[in-house]
Short mmCIF file of C-alpha atoms and ligand atoms in Angstrom, two decimals:
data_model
loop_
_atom_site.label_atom_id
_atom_site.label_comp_id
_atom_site.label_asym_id
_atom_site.label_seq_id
_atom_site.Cartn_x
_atom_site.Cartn_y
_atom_site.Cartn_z
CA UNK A 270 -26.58 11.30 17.26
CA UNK A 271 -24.95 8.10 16.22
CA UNK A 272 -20.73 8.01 17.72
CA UNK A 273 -18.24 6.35 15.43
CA UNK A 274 -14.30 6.07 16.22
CA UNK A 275 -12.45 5.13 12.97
CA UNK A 276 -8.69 3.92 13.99
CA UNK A 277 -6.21 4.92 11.22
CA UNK A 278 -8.30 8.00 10.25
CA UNK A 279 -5.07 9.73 8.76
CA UNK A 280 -5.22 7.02 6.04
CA UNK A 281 -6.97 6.57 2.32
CA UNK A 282 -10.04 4.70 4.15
CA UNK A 283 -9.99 6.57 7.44
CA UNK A 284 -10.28 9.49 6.00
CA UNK A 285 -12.88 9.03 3.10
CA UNK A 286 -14.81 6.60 5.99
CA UNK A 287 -14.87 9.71 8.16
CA UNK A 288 -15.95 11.89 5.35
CA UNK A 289 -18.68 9.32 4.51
CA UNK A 290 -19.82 8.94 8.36
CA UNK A 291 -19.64 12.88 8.68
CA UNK A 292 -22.75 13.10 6.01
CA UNK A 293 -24.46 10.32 7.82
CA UNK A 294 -24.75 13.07 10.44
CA UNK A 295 -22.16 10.22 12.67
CA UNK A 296 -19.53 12.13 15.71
CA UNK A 297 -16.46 11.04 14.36
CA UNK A 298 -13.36 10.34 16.81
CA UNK A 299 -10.62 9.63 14.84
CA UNK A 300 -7.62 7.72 17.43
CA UNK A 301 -4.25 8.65 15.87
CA UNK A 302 -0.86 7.55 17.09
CA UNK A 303 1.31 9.91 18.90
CA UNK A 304 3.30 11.29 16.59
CA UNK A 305 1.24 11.34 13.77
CA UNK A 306 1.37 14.75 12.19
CA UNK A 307 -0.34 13.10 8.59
CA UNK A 308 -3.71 15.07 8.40
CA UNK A 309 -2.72 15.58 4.69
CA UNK A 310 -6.12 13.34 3.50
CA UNK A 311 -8.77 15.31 6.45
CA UNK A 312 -7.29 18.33 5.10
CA UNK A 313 -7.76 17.56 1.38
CA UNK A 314 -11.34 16.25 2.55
CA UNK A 315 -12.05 19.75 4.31
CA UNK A 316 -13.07 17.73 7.36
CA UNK A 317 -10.35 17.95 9.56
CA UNK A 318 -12.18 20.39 11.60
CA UNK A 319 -15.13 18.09 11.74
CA UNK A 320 -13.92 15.10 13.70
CA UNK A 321 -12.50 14.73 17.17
CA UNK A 322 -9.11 13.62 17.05
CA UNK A 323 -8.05 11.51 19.60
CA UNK A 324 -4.41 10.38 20.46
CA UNK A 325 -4.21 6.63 21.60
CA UNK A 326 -1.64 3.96 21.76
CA UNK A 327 -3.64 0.81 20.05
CA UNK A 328 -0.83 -1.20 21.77
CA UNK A 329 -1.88 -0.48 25.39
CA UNK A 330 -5.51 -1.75 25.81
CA UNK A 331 -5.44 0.68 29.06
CA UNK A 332 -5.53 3.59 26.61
CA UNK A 333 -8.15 1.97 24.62
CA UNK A 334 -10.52 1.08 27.64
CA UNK A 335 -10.51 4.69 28.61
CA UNK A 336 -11.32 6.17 25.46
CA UNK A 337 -14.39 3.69 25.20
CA UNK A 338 -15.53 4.75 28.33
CA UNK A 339 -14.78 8.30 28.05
CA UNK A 340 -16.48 8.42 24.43
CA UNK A 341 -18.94 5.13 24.55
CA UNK A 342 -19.31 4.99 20.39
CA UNK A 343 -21.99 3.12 18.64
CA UNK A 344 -19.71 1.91 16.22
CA UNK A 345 -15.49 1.32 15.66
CA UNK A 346 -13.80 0.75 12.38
CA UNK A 347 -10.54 -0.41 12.98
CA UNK A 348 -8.60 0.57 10.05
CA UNK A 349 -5.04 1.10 11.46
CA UNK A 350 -2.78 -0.86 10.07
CA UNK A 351 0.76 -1.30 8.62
CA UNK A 352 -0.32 -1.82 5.41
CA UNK A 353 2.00 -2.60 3.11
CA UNK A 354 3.01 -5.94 1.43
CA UNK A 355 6.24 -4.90 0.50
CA UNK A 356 7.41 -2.94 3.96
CA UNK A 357 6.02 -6.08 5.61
CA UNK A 358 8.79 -8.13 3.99
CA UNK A 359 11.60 -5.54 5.41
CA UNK A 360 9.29 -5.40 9.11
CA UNK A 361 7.98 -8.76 9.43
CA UNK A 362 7.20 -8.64 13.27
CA UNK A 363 6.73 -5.33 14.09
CA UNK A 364 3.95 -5.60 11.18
CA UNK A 365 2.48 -8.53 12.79
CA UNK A 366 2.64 -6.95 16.18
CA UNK A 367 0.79 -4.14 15.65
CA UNK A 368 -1.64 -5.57 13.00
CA UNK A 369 -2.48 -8.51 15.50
CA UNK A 370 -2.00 -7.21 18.59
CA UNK A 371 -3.56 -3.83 18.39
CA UNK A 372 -7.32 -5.71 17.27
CA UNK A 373 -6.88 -8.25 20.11
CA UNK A 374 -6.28 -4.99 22.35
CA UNK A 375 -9.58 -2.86 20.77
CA UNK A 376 -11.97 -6.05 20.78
CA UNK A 377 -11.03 -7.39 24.52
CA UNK A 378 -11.79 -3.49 25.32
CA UNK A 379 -14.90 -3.77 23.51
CA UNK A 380 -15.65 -6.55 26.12
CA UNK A 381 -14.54 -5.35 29.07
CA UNK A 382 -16.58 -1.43 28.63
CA UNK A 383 -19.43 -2.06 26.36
CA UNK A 384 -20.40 -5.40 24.16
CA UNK A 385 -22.54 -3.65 22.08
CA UNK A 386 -20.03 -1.68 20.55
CA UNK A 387 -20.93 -2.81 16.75
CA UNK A 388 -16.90 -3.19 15.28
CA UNK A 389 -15.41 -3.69 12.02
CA UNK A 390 -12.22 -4.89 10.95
CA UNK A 391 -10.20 -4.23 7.77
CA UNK A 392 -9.08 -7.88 6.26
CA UNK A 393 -7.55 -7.88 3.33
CA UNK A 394 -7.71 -10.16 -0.16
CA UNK A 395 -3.98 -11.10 0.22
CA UNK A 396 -5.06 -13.22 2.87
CA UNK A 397 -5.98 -15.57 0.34
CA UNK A 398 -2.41 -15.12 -1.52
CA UNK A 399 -1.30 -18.60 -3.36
CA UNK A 400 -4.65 -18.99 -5.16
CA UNK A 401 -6.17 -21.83 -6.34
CA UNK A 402 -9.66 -20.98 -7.38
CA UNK A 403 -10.94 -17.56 -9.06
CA UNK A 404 -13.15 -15.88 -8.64
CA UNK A 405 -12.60 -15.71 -4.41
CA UNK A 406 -15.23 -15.70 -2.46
CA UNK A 407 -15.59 -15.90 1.61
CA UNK A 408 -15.55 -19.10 1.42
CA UNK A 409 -11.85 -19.56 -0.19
CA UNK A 410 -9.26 -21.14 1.01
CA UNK A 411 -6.51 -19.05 2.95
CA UNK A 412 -2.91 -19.18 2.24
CA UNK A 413 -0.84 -15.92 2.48
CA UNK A 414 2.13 -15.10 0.97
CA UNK A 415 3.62 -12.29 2.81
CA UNK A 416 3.82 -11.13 6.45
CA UNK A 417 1.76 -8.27 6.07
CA UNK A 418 -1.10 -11.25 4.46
CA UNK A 419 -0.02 -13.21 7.89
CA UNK A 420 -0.56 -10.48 10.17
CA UNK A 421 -4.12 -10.26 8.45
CA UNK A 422 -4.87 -13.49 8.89
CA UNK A 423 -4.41 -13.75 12.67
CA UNK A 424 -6.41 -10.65 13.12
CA UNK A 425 -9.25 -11.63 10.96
CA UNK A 426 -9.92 -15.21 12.85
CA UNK A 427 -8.95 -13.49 16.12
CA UNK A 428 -12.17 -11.57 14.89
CA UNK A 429 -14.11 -14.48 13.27
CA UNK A 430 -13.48 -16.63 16.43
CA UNK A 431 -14.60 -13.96 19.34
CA UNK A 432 -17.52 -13.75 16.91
CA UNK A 433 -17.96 -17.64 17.37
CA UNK A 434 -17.73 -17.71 20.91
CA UNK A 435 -19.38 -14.60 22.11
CA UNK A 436 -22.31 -12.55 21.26
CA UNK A 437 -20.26 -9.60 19.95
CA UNK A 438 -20.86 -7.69 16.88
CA UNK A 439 -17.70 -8.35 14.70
CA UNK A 440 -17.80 -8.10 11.01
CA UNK A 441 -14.76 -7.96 8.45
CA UNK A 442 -14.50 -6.68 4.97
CA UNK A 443 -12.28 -8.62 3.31
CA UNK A 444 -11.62 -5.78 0.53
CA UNK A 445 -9.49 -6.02 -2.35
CA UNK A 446 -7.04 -3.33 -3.58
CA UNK A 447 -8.67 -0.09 -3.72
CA UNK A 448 -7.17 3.37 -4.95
CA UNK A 449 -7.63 6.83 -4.67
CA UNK A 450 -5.96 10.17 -4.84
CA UNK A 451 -5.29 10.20 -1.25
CA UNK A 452 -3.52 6.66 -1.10
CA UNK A 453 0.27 6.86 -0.28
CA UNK A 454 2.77 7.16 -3.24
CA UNK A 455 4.33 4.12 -2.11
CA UNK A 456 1.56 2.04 -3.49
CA UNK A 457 0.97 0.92 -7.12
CA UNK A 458 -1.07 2.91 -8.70
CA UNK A 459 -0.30 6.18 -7.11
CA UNK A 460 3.29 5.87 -8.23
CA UNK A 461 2.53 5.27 -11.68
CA UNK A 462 0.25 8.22 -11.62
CA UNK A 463 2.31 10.26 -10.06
CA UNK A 464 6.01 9.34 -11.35
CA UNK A 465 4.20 9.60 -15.05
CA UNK A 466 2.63 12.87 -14.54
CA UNK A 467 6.43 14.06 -13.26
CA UNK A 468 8.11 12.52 -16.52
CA UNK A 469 5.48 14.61 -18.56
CA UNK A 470 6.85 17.20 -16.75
CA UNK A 471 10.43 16.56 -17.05
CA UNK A 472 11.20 16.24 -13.43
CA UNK A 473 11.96 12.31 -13.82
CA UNK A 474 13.77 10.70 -16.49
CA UNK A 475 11.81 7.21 -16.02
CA UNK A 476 9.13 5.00 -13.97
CA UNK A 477 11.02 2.04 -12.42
CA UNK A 478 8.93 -1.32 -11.23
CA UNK A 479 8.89 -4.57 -10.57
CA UNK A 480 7.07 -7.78 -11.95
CA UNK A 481 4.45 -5.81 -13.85
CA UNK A 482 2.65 -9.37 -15.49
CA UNK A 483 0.92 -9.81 -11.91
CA UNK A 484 -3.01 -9.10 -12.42
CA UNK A 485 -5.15 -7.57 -9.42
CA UNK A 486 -8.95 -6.77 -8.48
CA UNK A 487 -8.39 -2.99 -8.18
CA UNK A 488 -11.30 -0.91 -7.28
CA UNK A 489 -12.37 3.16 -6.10
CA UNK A 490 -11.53 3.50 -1.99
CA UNK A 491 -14.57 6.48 -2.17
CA UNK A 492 -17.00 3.17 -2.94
CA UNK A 493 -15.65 0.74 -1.03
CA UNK A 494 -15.69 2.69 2.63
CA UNK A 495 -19.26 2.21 1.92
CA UNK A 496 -19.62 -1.38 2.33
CA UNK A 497 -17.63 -0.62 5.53
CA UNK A 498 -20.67 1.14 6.70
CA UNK A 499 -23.36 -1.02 5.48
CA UNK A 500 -21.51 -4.39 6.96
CA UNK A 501 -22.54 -2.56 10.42
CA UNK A 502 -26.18 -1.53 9.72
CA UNK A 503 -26.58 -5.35 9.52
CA UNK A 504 -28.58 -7.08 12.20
CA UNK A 505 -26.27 -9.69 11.88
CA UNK A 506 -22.24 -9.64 12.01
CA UNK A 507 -20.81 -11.31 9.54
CA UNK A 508 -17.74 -11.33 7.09
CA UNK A 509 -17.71 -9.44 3.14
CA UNK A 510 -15.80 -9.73 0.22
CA UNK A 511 -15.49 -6.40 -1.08
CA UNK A 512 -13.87 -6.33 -4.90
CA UNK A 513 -14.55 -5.02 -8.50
CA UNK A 514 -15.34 -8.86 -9.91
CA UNK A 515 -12.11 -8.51 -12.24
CA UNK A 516 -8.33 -8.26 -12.66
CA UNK A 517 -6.06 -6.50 -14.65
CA UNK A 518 -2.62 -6.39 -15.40
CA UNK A 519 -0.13 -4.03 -13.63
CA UNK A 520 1.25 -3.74 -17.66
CA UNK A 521 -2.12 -2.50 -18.62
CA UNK A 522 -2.37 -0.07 -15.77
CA UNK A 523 0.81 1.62 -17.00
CA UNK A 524 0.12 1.73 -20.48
CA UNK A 525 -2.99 3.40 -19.86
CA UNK A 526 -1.72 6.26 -17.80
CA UNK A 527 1.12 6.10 -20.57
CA UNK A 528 -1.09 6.77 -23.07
CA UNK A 529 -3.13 9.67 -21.37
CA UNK A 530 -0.41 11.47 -20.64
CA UNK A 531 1.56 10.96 -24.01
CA UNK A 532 4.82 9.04 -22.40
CA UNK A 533 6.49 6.58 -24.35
CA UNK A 534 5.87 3.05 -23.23
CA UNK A 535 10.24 2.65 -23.40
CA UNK A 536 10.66 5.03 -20.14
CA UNK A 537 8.89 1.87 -18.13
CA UNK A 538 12.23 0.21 -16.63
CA UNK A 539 11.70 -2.97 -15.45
CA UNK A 540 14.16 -3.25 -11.85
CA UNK A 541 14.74 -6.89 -10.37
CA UNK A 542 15.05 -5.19 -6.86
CA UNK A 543 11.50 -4.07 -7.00
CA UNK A 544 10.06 -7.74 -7.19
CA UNK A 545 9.00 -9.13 -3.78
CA UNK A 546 10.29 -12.26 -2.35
CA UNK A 547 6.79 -14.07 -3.13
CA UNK A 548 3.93 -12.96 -5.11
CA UNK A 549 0.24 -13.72 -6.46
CA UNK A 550 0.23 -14.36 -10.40
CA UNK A 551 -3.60 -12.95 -10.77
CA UNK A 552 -6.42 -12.83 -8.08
CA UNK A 553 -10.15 -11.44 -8.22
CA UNK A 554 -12.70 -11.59 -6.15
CA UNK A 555 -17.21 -12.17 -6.11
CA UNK A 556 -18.94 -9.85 -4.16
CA UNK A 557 -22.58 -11.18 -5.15
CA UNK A 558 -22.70 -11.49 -1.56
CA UNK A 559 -22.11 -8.03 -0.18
CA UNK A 560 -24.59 -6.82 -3.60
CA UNK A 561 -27.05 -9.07 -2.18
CA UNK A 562 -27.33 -8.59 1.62
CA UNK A 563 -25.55 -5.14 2.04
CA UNK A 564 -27.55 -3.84 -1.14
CA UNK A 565 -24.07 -2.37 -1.81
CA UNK A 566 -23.84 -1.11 -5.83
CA UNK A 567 -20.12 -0.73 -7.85
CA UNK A 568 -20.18 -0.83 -11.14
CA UNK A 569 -16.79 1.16 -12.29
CA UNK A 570 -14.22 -0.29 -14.60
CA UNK A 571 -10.80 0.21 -13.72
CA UNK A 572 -10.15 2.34 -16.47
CA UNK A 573 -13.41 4.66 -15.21
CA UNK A 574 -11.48 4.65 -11.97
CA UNK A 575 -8.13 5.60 -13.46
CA UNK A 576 -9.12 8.90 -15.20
CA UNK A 577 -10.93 10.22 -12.33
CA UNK A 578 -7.25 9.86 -10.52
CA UNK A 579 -5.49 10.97 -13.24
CA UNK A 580 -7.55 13.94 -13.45
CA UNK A 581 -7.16 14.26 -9.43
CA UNK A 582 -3.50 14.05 -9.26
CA UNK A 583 -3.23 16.94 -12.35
CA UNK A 584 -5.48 18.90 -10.67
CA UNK A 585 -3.25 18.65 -7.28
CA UNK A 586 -0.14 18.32 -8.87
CA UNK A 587 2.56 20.64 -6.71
P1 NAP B 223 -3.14 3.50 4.88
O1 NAP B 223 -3.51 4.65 3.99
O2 NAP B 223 -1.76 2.95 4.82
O3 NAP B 223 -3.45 3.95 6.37
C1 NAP B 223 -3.00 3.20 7.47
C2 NAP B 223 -3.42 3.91 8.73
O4 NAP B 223 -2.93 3.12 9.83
C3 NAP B 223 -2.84 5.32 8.89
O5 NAP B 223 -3.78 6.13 9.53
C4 NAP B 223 -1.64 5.08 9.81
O6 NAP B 223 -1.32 6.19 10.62
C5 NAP B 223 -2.20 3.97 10.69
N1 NAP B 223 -1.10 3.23 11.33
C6 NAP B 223 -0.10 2.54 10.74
N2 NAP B 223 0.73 2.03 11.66
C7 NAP B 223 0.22 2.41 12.87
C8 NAP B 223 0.65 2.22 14.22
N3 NAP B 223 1.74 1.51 14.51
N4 NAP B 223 -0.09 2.79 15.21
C9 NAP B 223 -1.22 3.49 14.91
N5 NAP B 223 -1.66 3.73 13.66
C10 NAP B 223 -0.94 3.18 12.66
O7 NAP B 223 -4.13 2.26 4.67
P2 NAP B 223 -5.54 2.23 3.91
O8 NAP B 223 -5.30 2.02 2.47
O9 NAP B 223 -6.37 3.38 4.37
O10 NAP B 223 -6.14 0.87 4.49
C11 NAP B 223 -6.95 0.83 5.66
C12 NAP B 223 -6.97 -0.58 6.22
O11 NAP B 223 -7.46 -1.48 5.23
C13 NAP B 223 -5.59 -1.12 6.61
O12 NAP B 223 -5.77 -1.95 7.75
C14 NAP B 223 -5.18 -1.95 5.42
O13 NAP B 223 -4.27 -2.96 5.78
C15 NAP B 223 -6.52 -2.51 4.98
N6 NAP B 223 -6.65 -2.83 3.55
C16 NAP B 223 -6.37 -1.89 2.62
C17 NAP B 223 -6.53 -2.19 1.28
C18 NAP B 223 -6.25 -1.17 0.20
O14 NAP B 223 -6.22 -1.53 -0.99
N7 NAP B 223 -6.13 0.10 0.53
C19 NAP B 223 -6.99 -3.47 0.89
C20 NAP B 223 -7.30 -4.39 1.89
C21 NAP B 223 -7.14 -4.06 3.22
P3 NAP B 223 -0.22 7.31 10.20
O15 NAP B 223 -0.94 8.25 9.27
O16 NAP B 223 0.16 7.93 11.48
O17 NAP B 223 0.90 6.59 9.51
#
């Protein structure tokens, strides 16, 4: 039997990743900080019971080198992160400590107990942040915006450059925004799904946001932990973009889930506080190349992706 350890397993990925590994007929050890108490998504998953959960400090590599030896997986996806933009403006370095530091810890670990661990590292499209070609591709030029896109940055050539210079297996998905029910209701989507669903309700008078003209590549996080897998079945490392081909307006989003749920498009409040310091206007990505060599399939519209959540989050609603 095949041993995977998925780091931030009481996240959106984590947790569908685990799920996903779980059917693969994978042991799952899932490293959670200390005082993590957030097994909302493993619950909601009914796998919680199903994976070994393991408590480790990703900021003390002593930690990490004794859980490697202790467990010895095939496989690690390193998905712990702190991954929001907009916290990232209000915790610049103690984002990029722990999103930098923490993979430099896990990968010199890698070296020191086992180098064929096969490990995979969660990059993310706002890497590529002041755009000047669409669509991106791996090749694009990099130019973040934010300090969570900085932190990302330094982790993903930390990656690409032990990759260079050793003969580990490192690969990174360089994914693109990706939603689900289980994704925090400080992001995007969720809180317009959410907040609406309360206004239909009457528990909230209004949905307030910021700069709603930006356009993203949004996508379904149940499909995209998939190419996480398949980017380490590969017989060679390498790095992925993983995206839905096409943008869309953060306008259109609202409208839509507006619409479904009967709310007026006048209870959207535009609030100058809720724009970030720096933004990307529109970004979207190819990802002919993780069709073509992963053999990984997505074909949902955003729209497809957005009534499956709204259904989810009526479904759940407490
Ligand atoms: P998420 O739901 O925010 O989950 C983040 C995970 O990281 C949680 O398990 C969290 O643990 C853990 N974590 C945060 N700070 C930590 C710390 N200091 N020590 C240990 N664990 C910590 O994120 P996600 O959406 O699943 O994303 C997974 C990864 O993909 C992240 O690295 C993210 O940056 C990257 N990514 C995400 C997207 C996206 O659209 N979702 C796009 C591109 C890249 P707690 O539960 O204890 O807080």
């Amino acid at each position: 039997m095949k041993k995977a350890l998925i780091t931030g397993v009481t996240g959106q990925d984590g947790a569908y990743l685990a799920e996903l590994l779980l059917k693969k007929n994978y042991k799952v050890i899932g490293l959670v900080r200390g005082q993590s108490n957030n097994f909302k998504g493993l619950e909601y998953l009914g796998i919680q019971k199903e994976i070994e959960v393991v408590e480790c400090d990703l900021m003390d590599i002593s930690q990490i080198i004794q859980i490697l030896k202790l467990h010895n997986p095939n496989e690690i996806y390193n998905l712990a992160a702190q991954s929001s933009v907009y916290q990232s403006f209000n915790q610049p370095i103690g984002t990029f400590q722990f999103n930098t530091l923490s993979v430099f810890n896990i990968i010199e670990a890698i070296k020191i107990t086992n180098r064929d661990i096969k490990f995979y590292q969660a990059s993310s499209s706002e890497m590529f942040g002041r755009v000047e070609n669409l669509p991106i591709t791996e090749s694009s030029i990099i130019h973040p915006v934010s300090p969570y896109a900085i932190s990302k940055v330094a982790a993903h050539y930390t990656c690409v450059n032990y990759r260079e210079i050793s003969d580990m297996y490192i690969s990174c998905g360089i994914l693109f925004n990706h939603e689900s029910y289980l994704r925090g209701n400080n992001f995007f989507v969720k809180k317009v799904i959410h907040e609406t669903l309360e206004i239909s309700l009457k528990k909230k008078k209004n949905l307030r946001v910021g700069n709603i003209d930006l356009k993203r590549d949004f996508g379904y996080a149940p499909k995209y932990v998939e190419a996480m897998y398949l980017m380490l079945q590969q017989e060679k490392a390498s790095d992925y973009i993983i995206c839905s081909g096409q943008s869309i307006s953060l306008r259109e989003i609202i409208y839509y889930v507006f619409e479904k749920l009967n709310i007026s498009k006048d209870l959207c409040i535009i609030d100058i506080d809720l724009y970030r310091p720096t933004d990307i206007e529109d970004i979207y990505g190819n990802n002919e190349k993780a069709k073509k060599e992963l053999s990984w399939d997505y074909n949902y519209t955003f729209f497809e992706v957005l009534d499956i959540l709204i259904e989810e989050e009526i479904r759940n609603f407490k």
